[in-house]
PDB file of C-alpha atoms in Angstrom:
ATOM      1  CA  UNK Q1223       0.000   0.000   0.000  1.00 44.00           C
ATOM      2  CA  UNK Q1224       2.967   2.476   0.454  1.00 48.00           C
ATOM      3  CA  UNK Q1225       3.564   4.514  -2.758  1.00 50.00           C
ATOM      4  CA  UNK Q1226       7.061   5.990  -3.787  1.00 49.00           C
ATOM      5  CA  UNK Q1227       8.793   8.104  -1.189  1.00 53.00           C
ATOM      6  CA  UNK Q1228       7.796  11.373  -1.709  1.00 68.00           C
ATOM      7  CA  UNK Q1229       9.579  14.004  -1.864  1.00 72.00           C
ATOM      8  CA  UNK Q1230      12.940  12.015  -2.168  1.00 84.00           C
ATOM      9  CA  UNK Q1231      15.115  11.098   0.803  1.00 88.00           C
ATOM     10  CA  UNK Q1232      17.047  14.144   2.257  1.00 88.00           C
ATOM     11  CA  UNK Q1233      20.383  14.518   4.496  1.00 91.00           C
ATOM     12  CA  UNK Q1234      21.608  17.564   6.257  1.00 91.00           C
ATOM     13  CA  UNK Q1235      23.892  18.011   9.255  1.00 89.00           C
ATOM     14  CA  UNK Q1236      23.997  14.343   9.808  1.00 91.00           C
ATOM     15  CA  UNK Q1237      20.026  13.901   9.592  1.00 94.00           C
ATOM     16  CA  UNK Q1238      18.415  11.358   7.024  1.00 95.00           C
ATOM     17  CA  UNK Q1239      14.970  12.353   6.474  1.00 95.00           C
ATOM     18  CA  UNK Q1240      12.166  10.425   4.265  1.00 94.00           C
ATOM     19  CA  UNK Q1241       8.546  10.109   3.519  1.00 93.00           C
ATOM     20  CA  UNK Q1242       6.179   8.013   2.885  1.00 90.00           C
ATOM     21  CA  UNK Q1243       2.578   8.545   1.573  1.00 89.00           C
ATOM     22  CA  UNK Q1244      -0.571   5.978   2.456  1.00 88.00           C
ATOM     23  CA  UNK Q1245      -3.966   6.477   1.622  1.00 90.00           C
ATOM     24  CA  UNK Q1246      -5.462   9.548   4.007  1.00 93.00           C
ATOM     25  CA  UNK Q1247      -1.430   9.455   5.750  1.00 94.00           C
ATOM     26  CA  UNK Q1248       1.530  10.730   5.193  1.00 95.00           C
ATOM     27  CA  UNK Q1249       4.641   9.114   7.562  1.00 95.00           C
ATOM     28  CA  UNK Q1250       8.042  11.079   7.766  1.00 95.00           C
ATOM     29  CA  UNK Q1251      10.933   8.644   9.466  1.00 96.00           C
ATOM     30  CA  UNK Q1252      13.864  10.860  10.545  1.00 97.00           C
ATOM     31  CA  UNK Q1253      17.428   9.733  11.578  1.00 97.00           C
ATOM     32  CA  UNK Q1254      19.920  11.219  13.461  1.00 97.00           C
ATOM     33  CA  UNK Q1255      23.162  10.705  15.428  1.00 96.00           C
ATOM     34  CA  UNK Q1256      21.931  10.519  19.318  1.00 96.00           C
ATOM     35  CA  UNK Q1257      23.660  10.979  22.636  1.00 94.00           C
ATOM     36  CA  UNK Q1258      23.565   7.445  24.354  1.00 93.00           C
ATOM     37  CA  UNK Q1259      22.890   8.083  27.985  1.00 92.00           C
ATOM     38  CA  UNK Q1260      24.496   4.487  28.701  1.00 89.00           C
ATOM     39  CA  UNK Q1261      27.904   5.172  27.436  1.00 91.00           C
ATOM     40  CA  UNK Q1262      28.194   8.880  26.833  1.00 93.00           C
ATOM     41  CA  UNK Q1263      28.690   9.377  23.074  1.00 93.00           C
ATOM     42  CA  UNK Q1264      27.284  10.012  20.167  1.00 92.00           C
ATOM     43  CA  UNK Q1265      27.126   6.132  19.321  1.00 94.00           C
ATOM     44  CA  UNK Q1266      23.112   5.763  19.119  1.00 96.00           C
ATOM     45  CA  UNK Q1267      20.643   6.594  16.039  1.00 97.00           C
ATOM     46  CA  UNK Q1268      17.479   8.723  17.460  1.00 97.00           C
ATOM     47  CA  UNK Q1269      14.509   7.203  14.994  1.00 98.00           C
ATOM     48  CA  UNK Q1270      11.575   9.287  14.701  1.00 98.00           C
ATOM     49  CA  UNK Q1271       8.356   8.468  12.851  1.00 97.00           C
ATOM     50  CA  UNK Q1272       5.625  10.740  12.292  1.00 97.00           C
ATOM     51  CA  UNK Q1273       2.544  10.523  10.883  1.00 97.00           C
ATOM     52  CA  UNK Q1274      -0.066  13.176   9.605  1.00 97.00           C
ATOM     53  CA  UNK Q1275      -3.485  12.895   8.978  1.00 98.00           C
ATOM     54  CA  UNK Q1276      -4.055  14.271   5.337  1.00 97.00           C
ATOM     55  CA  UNK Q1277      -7.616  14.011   5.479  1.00 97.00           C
ATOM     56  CA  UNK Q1278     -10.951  15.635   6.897  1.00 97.00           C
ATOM     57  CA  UNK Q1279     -11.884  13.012   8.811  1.00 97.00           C
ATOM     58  CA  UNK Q1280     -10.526  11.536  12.092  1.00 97.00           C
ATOM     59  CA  UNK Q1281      -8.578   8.288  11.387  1.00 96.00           C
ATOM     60  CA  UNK Q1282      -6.600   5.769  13.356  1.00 96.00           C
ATOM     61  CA  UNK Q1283      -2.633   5.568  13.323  1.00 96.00           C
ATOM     62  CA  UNK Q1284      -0.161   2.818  14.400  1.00 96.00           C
ATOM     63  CA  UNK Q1285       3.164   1.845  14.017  1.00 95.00           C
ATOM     64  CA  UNK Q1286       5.306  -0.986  14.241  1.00 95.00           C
ATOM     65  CA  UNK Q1287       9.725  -0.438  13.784  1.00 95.00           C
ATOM     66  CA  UNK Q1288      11.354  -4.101  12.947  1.00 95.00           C
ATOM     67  CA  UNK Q1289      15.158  -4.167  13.090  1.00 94.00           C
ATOM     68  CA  UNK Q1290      17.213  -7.657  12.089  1.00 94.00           C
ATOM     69  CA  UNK Q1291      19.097  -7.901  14.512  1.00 94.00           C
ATOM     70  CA  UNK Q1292      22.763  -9.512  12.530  1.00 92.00           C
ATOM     71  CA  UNK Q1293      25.304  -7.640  15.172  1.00 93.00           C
ATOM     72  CA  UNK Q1294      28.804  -8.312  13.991  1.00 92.00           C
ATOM     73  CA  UNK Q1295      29.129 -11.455  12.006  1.00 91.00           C
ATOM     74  CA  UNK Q1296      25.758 -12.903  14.120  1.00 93.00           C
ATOM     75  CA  UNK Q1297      22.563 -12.799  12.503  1.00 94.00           C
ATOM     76  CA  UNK Q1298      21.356 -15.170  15.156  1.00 95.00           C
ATOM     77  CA  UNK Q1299      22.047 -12.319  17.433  1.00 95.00           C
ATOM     78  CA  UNK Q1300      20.409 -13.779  21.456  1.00 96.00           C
ATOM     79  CA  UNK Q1301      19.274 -10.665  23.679  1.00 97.00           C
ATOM     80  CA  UNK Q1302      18.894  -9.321  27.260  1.00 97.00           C
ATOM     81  CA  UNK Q1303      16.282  -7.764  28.831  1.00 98.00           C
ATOM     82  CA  UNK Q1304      16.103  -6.190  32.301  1.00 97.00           C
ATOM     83  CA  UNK Q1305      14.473  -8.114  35.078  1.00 96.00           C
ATOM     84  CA  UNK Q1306      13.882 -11.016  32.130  1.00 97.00           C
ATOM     85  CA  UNK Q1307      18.139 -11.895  31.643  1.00 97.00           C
ATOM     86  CA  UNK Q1308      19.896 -13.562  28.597  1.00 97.00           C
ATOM     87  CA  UNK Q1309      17.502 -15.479  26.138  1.00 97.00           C
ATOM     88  CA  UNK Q1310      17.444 -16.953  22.880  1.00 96.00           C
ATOM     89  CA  UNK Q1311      13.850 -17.575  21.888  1.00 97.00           C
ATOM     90  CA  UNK Q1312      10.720 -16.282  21.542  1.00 97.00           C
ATOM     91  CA  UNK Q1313       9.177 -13.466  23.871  1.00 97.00           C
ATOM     92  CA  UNK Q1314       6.589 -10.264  23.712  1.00 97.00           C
ATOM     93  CA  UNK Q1315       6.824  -7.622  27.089  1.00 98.00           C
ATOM     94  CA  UNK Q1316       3.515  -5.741  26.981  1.00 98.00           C
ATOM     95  CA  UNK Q1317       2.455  -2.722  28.879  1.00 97.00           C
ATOM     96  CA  UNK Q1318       4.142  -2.334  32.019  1.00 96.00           C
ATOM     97  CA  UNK Q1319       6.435  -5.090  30.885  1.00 97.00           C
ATOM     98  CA  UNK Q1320       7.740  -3.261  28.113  1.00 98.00           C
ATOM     99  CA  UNK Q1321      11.565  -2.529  29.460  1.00 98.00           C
ATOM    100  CA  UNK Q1322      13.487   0.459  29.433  1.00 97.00           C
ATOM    101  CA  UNK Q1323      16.215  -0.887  27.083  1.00 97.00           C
ATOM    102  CA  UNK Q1324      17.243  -4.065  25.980  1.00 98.00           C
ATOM    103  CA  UNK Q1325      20.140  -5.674  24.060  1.00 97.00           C
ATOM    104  CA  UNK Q1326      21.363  -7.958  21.225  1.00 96.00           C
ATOM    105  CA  UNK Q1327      24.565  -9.696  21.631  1.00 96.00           C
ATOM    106  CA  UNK Q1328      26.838 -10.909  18.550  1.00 96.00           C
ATOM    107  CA  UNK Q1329      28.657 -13.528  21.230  1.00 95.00           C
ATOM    108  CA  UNK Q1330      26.237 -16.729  21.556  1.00 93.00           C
ATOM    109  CA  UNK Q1331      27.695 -16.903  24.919  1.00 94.00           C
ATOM    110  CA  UNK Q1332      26.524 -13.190  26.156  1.00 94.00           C
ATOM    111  CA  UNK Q1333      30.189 -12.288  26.642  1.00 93.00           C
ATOM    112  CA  UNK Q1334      30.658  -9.220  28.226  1.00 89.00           C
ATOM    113  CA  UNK Q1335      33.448  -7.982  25.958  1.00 92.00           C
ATOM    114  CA  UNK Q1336      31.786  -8.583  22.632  1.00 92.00           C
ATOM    115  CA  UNK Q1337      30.336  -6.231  20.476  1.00 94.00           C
ATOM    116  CA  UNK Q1338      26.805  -5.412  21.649  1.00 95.00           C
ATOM    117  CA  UNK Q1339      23.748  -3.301  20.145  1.00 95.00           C
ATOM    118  CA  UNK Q1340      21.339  -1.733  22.228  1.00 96.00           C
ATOM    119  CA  UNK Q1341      17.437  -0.445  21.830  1.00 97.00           C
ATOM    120  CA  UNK Q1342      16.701   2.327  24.374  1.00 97.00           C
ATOM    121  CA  UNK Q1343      12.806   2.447  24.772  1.00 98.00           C
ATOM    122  CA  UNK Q1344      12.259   5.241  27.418  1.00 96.00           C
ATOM    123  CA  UNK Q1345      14.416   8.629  28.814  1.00 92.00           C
ATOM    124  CA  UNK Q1346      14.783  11.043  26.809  1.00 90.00           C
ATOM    125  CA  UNK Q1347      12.138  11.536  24.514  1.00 96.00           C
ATOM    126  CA  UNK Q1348      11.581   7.960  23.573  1.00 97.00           C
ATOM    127  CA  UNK Q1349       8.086   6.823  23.069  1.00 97.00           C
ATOM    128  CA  UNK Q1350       7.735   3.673  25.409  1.00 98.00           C
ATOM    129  CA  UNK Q1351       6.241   1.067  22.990  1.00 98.00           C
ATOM    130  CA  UNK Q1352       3.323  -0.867  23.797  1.00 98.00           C
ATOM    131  CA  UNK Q1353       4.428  -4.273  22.475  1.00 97.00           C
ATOM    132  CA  UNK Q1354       7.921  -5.695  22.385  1.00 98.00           C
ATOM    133  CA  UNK Q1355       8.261  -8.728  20.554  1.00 98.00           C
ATOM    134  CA  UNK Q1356      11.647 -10.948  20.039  1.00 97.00           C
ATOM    135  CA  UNK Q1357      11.156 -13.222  16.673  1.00 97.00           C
ATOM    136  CA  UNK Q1358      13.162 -15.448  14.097  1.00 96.00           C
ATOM    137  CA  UNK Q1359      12.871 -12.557  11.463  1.00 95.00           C
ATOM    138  CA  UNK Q1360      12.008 -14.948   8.756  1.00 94.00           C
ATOM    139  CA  UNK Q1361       8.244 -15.609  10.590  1.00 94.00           C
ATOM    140  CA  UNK Q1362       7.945 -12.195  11.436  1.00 95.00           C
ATOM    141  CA  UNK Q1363       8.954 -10.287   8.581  1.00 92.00           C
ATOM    142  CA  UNK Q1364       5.950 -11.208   6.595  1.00 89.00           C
ATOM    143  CA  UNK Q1365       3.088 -10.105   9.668  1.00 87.00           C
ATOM    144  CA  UNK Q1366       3.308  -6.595   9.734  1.00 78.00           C
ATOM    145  CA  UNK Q1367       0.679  -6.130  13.023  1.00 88.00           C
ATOM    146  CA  UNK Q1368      -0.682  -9.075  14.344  1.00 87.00           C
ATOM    147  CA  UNK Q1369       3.112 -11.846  15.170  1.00 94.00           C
ATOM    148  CA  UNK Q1370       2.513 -13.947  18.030  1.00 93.00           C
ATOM    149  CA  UNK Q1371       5.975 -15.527  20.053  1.00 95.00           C
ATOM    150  CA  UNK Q1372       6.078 -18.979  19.784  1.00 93.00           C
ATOM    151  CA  UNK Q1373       7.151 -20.034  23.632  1.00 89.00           C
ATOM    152  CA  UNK Q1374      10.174 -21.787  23.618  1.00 92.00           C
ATOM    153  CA  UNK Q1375      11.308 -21.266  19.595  1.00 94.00           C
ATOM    154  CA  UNK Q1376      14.732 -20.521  19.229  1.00 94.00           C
ATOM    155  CA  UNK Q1377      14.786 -16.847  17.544  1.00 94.00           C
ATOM    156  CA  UNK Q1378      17.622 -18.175  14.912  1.00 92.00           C
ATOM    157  CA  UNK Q1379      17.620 -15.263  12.803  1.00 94.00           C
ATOM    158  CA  UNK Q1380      17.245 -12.718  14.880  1.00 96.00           C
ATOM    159  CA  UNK Q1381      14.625  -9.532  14.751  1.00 97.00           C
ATOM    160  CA  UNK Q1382      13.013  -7.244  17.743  1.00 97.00           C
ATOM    161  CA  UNK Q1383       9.994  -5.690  17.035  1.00 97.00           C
ATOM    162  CA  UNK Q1384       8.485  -2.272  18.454  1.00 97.00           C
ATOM    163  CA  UNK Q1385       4.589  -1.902  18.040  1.00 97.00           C
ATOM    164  CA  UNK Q1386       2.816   1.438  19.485  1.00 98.00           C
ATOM    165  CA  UNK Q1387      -0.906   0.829  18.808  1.00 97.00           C
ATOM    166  CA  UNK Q1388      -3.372   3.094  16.957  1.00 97.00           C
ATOM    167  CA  UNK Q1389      -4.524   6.424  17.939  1.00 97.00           C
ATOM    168  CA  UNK Q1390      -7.180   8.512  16.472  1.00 98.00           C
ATOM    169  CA  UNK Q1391      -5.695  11.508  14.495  1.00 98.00           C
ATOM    170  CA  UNK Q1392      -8.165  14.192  13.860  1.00 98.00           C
ATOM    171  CA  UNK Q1393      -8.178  16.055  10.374  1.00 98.00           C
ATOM    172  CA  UNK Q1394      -4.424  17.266  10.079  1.00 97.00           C
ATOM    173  CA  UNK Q1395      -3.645  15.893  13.272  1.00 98.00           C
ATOM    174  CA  UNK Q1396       0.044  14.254  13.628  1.00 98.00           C
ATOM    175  CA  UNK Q1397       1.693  12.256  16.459  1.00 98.00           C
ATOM    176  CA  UNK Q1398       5.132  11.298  16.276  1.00 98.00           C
ATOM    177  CA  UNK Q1399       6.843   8.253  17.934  1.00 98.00           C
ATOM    178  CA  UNK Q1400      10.520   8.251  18.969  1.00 98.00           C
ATOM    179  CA  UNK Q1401      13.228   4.949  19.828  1.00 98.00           C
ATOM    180  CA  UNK Q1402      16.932   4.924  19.955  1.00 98.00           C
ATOM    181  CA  UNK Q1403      19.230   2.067  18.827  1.00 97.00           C
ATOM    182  CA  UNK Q1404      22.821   2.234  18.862  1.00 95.00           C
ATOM    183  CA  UNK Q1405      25.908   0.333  20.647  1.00 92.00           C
ATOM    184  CA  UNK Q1406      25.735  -0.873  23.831  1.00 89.00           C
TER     185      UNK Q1406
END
């Protein structure tokens, strides 16, 4: 349903900006170099997505940000979550569950010293997601809303999934949703 990006991807001062129009919406994903409040540089991309209600009628809005999670040589990157640990297959945190960061590791074994990526979901002005759901990217690449974990399947190919659920726009209306991801 998306149509060619419109106007054409822009960069300036270190910002990527594109656009996206849908039927009655138009979406604007901006990228920029971040401050990462975990280690104190500029290592983390702040990833904004807004969208706009082009029509003259309320409508409903969600949004869901995927990211294949290959860290170094790893595409069967395992993760840690606060308060959850190390794991390696399937999981969704919803609500209150939803964690203030979490990480992907490109050493099977979680070692400390290995090279590390990390999604921050709240501080800042990150928009705490309502869903978080760890996959095997090939199963949920394909289900843009509606993925269910499978308990206890081995995420493989890695991917971590952000979903913020709709909201009603009004005519014009915009609301823009905001995660970081960067190095841990």
């Amino acid at each position: 349903l998306l149509r060619a990006a419109s106007p054409p991807p822009t960069s300036e001062n270190g910002t990527l900006r594109m656009g996206w129009q849908l039927p009655g919406l138009d979406v604007t994903q901006t990228l920029a170099p971040a401050q990462n409040p975990y280690t104190n540089r500029a290592d983390t991309v702040r990833i904004a997505l807004t969208a706009t209600n082009t029509t003259n009628e309320p409508l409903s809005a969600g949004i869901r940000i995927m990211f294949d999670t290959m860290i170094g040589n790893n595409d069967r990157a395992p993760f840690f979550v606060p308060g959850a640990g190390n794991f390696d297959t399937e999981r969704a945190f919803v609500g209150d569950q939803v964690p203030a960061y979490w990480k992907a590791f490109e050493a099977e074994d979680y070692d400390a010293a290995s090279l590390k990526g990390q999604g921050i979901l709240t501080g800042e002005d990150a928009t705490r997601p309502d869903r978080l759901v760890f996959a095997m990217w090939p199963s949920i690449k394909n289900e843009a809303w509606d993925y269910s974990p499978r308990p206890g399947m081995s995420v493989g190919d890695s991917a971590v999934a952000m979903y913020w659920e709709p909201v009603e726009l009004a005519p014009g209306a915009s609301v823009t949703w905001v995660t970081y991801y960067g190095l841990a």
